[in-house]
Coordinates of C-alpha atoms in Angstrom, one line a residue:
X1 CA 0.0 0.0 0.0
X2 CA 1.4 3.5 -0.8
X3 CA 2.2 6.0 1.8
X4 CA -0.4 8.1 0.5
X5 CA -3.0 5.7 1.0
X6 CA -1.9 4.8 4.8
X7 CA -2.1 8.5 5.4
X8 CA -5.4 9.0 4.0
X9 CA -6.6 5.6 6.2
X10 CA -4.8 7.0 8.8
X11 CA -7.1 10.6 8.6
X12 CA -9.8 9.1 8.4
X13 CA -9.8 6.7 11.3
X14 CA -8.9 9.7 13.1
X15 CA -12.0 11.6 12.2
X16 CA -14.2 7.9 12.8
X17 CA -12.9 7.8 16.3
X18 CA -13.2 11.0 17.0
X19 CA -16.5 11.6 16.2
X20 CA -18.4 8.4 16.1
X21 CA -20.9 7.8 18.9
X22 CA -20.1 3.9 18.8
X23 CA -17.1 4.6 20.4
X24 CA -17.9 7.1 22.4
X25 CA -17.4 6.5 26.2
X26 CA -18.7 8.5 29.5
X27 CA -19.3 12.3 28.3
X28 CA -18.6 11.4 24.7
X29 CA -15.2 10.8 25.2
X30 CA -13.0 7.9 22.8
X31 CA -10.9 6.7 25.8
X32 CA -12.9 4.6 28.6
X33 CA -12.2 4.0 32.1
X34 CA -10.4 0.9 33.3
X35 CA -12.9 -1.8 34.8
X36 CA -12.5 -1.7 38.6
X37 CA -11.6 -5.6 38.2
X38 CA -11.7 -8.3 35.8
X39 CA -12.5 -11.4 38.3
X40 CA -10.0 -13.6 39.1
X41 CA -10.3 -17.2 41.2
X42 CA -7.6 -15.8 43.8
X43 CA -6.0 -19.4 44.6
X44 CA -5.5 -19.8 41.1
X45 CA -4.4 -15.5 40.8
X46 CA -2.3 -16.4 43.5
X47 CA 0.0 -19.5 42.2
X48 CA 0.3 -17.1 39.1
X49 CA 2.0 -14.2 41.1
X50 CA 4.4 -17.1 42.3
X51 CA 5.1 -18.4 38.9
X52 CA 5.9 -14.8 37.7
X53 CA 8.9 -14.8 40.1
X54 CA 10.2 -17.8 39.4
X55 CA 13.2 -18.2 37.4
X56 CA 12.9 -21.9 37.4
X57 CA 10.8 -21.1 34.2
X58 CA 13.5 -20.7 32.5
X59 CA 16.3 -23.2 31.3
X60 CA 19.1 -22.5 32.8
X61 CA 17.4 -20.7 36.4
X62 CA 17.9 -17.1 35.5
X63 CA 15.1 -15.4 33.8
X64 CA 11.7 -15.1 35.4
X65 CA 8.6 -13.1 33.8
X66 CA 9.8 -10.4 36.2
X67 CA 12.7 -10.3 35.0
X68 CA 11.8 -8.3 31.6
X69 CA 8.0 -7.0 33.3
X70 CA 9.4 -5.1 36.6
X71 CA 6.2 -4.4 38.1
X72 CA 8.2 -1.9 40.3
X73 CA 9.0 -0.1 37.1
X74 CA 5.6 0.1 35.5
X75 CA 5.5 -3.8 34.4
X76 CA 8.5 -3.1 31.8
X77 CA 11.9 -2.7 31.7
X78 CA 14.1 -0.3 31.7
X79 CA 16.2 -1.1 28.7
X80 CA 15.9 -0.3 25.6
X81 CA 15.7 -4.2 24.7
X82 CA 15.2 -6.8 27.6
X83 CA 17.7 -9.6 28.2
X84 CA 17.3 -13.4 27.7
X85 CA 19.2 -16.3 28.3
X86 CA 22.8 -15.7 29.2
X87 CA 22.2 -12.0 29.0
X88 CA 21.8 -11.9 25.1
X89 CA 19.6 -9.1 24.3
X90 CA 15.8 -10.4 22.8
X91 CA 14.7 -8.4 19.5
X92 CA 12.3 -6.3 20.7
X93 CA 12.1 -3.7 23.6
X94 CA 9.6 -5.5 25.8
X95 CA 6.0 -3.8 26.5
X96 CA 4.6 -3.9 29.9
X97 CA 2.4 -6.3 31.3
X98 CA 0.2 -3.8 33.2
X99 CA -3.3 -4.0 31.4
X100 CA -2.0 -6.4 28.9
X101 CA -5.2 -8.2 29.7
X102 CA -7.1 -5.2 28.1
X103 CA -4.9 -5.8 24.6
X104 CA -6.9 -7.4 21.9
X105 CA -4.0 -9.5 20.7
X106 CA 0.1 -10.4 22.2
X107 CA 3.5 -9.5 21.3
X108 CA 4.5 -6.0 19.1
X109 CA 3.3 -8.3 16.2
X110 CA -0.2 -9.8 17.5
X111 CA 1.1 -13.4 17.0
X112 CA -0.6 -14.9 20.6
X113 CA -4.7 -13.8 20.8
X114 CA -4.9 -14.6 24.5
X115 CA -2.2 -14.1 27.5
X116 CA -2.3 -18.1 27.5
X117 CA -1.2 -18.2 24.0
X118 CA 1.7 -15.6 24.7
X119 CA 2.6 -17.5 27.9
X120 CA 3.5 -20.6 26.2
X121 CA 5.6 -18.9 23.4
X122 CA 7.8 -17.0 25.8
X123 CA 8.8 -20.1 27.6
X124 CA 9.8 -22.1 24.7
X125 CA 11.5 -19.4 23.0
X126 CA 15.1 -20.0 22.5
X127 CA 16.2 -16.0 23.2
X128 CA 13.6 -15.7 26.2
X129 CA 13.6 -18.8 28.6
X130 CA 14.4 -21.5 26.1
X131 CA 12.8 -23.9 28.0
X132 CA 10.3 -27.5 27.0
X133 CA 7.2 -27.3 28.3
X134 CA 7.2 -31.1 29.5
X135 CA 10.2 -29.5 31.7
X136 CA 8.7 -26.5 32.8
X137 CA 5.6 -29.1 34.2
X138 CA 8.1 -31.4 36.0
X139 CA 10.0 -28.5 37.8
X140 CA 6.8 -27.4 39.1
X141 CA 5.5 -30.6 40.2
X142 CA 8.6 -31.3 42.1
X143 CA 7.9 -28.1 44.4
X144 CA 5.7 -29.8 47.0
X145 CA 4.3 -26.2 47.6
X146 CA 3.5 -26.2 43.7
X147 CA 1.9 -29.3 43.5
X148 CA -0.5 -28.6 46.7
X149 CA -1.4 -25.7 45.5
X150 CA -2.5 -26.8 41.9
X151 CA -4.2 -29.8 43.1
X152 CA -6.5 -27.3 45.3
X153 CA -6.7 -24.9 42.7
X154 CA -7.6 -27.4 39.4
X155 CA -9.2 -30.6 39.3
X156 CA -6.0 -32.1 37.0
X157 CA -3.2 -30.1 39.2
X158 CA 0.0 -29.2 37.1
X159 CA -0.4 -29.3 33.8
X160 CA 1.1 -26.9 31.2
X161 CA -2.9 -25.3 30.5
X162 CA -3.3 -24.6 34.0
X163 CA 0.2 -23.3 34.4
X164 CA -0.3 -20.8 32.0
X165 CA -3.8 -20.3 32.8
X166 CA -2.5 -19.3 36.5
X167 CA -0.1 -16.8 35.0
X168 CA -2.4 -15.4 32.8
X169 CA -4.5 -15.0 36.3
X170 CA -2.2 -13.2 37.8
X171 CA -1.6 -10.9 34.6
X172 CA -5.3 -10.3 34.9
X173 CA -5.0 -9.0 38.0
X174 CA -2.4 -6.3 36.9
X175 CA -5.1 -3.7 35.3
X176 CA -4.7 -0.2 36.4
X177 CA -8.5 1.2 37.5
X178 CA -8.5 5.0 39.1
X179 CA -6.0 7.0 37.4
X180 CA -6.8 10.5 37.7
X181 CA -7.8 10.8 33.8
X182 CA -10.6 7.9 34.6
X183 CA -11.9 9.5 37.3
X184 CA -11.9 12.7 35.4
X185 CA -14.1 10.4 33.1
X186 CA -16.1 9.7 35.2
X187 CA -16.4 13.1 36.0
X188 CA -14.2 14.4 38.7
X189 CA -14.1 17.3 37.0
X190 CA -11.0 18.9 39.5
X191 CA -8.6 15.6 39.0
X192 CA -7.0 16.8 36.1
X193 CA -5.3 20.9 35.9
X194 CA -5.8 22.9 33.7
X195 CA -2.8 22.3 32.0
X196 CA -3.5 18.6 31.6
X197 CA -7.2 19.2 30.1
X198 CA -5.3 21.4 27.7
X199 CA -3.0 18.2 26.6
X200 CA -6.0 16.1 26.2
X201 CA -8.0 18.6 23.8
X202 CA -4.8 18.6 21.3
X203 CA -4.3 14.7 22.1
X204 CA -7.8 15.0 20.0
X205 CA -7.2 17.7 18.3
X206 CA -4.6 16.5 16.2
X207 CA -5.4 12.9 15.4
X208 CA -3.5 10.7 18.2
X209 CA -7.0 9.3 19.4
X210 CA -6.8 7.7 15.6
X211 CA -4.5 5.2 17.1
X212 CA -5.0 5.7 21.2
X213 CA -8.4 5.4 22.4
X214 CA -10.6 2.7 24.1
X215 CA -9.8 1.3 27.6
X216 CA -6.5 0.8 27.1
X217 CA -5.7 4.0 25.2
X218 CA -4.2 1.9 22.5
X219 CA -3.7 -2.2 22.7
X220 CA -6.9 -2.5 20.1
X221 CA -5.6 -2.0 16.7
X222 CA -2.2 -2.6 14.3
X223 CA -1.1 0.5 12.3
X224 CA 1.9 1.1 10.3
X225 CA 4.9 2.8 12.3
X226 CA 5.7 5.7 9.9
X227 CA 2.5 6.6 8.1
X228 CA 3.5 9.6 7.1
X229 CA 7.3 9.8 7.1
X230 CA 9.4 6.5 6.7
X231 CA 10.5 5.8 10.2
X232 CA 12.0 2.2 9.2
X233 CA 14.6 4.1 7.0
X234 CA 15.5 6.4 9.8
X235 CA 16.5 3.1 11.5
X236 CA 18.0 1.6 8.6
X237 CA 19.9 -2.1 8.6
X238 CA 18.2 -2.3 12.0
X239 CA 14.8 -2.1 10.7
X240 CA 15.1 -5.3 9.1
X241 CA 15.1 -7.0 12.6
X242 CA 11.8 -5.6 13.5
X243 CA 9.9 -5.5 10.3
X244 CA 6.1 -6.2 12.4
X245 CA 3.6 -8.1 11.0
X246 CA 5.2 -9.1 8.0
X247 CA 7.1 -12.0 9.6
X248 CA 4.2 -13.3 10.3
X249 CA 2.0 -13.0 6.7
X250 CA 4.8 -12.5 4.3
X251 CA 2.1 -9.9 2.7
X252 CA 4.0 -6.7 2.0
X253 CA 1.3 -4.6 3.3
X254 CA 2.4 -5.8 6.7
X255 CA 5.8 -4.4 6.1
X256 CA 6.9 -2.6 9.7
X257 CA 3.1 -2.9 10.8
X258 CA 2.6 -3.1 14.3
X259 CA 0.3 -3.6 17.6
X260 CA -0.4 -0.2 18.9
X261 CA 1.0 0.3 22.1
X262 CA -1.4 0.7 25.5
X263 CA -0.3 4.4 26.5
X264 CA -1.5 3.7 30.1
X265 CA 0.9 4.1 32.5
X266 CA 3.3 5.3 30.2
X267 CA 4.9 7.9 31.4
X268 CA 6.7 5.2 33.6
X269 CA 7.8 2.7 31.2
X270 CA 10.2 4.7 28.9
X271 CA 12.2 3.5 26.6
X272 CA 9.4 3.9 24.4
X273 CA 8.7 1.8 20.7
X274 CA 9.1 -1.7 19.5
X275 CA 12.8 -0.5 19.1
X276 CA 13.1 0.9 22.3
X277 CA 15.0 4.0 20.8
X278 CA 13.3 6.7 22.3
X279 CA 14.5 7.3 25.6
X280 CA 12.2 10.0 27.2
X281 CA 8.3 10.5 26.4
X282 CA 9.1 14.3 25.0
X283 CA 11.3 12.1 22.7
X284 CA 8.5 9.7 21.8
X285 CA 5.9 12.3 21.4
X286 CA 7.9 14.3 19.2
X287 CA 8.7 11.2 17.3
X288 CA 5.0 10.6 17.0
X289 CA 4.4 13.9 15.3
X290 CA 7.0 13.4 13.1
X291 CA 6.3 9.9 11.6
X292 CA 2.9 9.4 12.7
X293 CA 1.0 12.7 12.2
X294 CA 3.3 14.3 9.5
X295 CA 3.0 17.8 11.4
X296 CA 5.4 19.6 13.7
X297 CA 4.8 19.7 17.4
X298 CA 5.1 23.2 18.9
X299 CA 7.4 22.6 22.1
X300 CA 4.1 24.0 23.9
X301 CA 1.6 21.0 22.6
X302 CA 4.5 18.3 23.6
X303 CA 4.6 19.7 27.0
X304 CA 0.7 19.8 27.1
X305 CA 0.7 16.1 25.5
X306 CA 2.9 14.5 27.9
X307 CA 1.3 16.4 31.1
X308 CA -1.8 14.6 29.7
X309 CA -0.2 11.4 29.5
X310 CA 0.9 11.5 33.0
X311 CA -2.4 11.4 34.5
X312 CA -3.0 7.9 32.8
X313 CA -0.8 6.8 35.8
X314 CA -1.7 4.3 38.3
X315 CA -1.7 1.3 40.6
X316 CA -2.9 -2.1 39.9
X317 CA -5.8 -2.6 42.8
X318 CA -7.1 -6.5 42.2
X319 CA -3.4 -8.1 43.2
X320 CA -4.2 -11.7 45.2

């Protein structure tokens, strides 16, 4: 597809979300609040949180989901690209796992649909924990504290299904309700300044809500990174790494297509991109009105944009 025809898709999505009542949430807004709690069994929740500390996941006893999703550091990691086995860096700058449960697919390219699916890749990958799944079982069913709690937990105990479907529990648990943009939503008028109100009339204004809206401000689309300027040839021989959904389809239209990114909590999870190359949010948000909305940003609506951004911040309330 030409870049002139992304752009004009791009446009008019913008406009669609924008202004179509479909999608519109409390007060006509595109973004919605967080759900207060997606309903886990908390025995099950519970062996998950466990699990997602437990380097024993991994072949050779080092790497852990927490190792790469610091919930301390908004459920990402601080570098640009996350380290696997033996320290090697993995492809890809890892996304956090708060309100990953809100995404509608996996992974920068949407190859899992479910947290179950994305679970059981990361294990048996051979840059992430490059483990065997019959392995994974029998470590966990030699931990007598394991194998207790499964068999109180599920009918069939350990088994790689309920293993993942504990994690993916736990990760359920790990949604971020009350930030001081939903409860401006939900119309606490006085939780957001001025200032921030400001950031969230040009977040509109100029198109981001195209790509960012919904529950989890992002997480329910794909779109092209560089729509309107080529952003892969910025990156150049690196690009080829990272080249999105066309590794999985082989369809050219895929080419450097991507799983937009959830922008809650975001101001905490820097670097920012698939790439991990932008190492502040001013960075990113320039970035975005570069390659994205094909438009300078005055240094005014960046500061405006990311105070906005900010107020997407919060806890996860529904830990086990």
């Amino acid at each position: 597809m030409s870049a002139s025809r992304f752009a004009s898709r791009f446009l008019s999505a913008a406009l669609a979300l924008v202004c179509a009542p479909a999608l519109a949430g409390p007060s006509g807004e595109p973004i919605q609040p967080v759900p207060q709690s997606l309903r886990q069994n908390p025995a099950q929740a519970a062996l998950g949180r466990r699990l997602f500390s437990d380097p024993r996941l991994s072949v050779n006893g080092r790497v852990s989901c927490a190792s790469c999703h610091d919930l301390a550091r908004g459920g990402a990691d601080s570098r640009g690209v996350s380290l696997g086995l033996d320290g090697k860096p993995a492809a890809l700058n890892a996304p956090t796992v708060l309100n990953a449960a809100l995404n509608f697919k996996q992974f920068w390219n949407g190859r899992a649909d479910t947290l179950e699916a994305q679970i059981g890749l990361v294990v048996e990958n051979p840059a992430e924990m490059g483990s065997r799944w019959p392995d994974v079982v029998r470590k966990v069913q030699q931990d007598a504290g394991y194998r207790s709690g499964f068999a109180a937990a599920y009918k069939d105990g350990v088994t790689r299904a309920n293993i993942e479907h504990a994690l993916a529990s736990f990760e359920r648990t790990l949604i971020t309700p009350n930030s001081r943009f939903d409860r401006y939503l939900r119309g606490e008028h006085g939780a957001l300044s001025a200032a921030e109100r400001a950031g969230y009339a040009r977040f509109k204004q100029y198109g981001c809500v195209a790509c960012h809206q919904g529950v989890n401000v992002g997480g329910n689309m794909f779109q092209k990174f560089g729509v309107m300027e080529d952003y892969a040839g910025r990156r150049g021989a690196a690009a080829r790494q990272d080249s999105g959904r066309y590794a999985l389809t082989g369809s050219e239209e895929d080419r450097y297509v991507f799983k937009v990114p959830s922008l809650r909590n975001v101001a905490r999870t820097a670097p920012y991109f698939h790439d991990g190359s932008a190492a502040t949010l001013e960075q990113a948000i320039d970035i975005m009105f570069k390659y994205q909305l094909g438009r300078p940003g005055s240094p005014e609506d960046k500061a405006l944009i990311a105070q906005f951004l900010a107020t997407l911040n919060a806890q996860p309330a529904g830990q086990p």
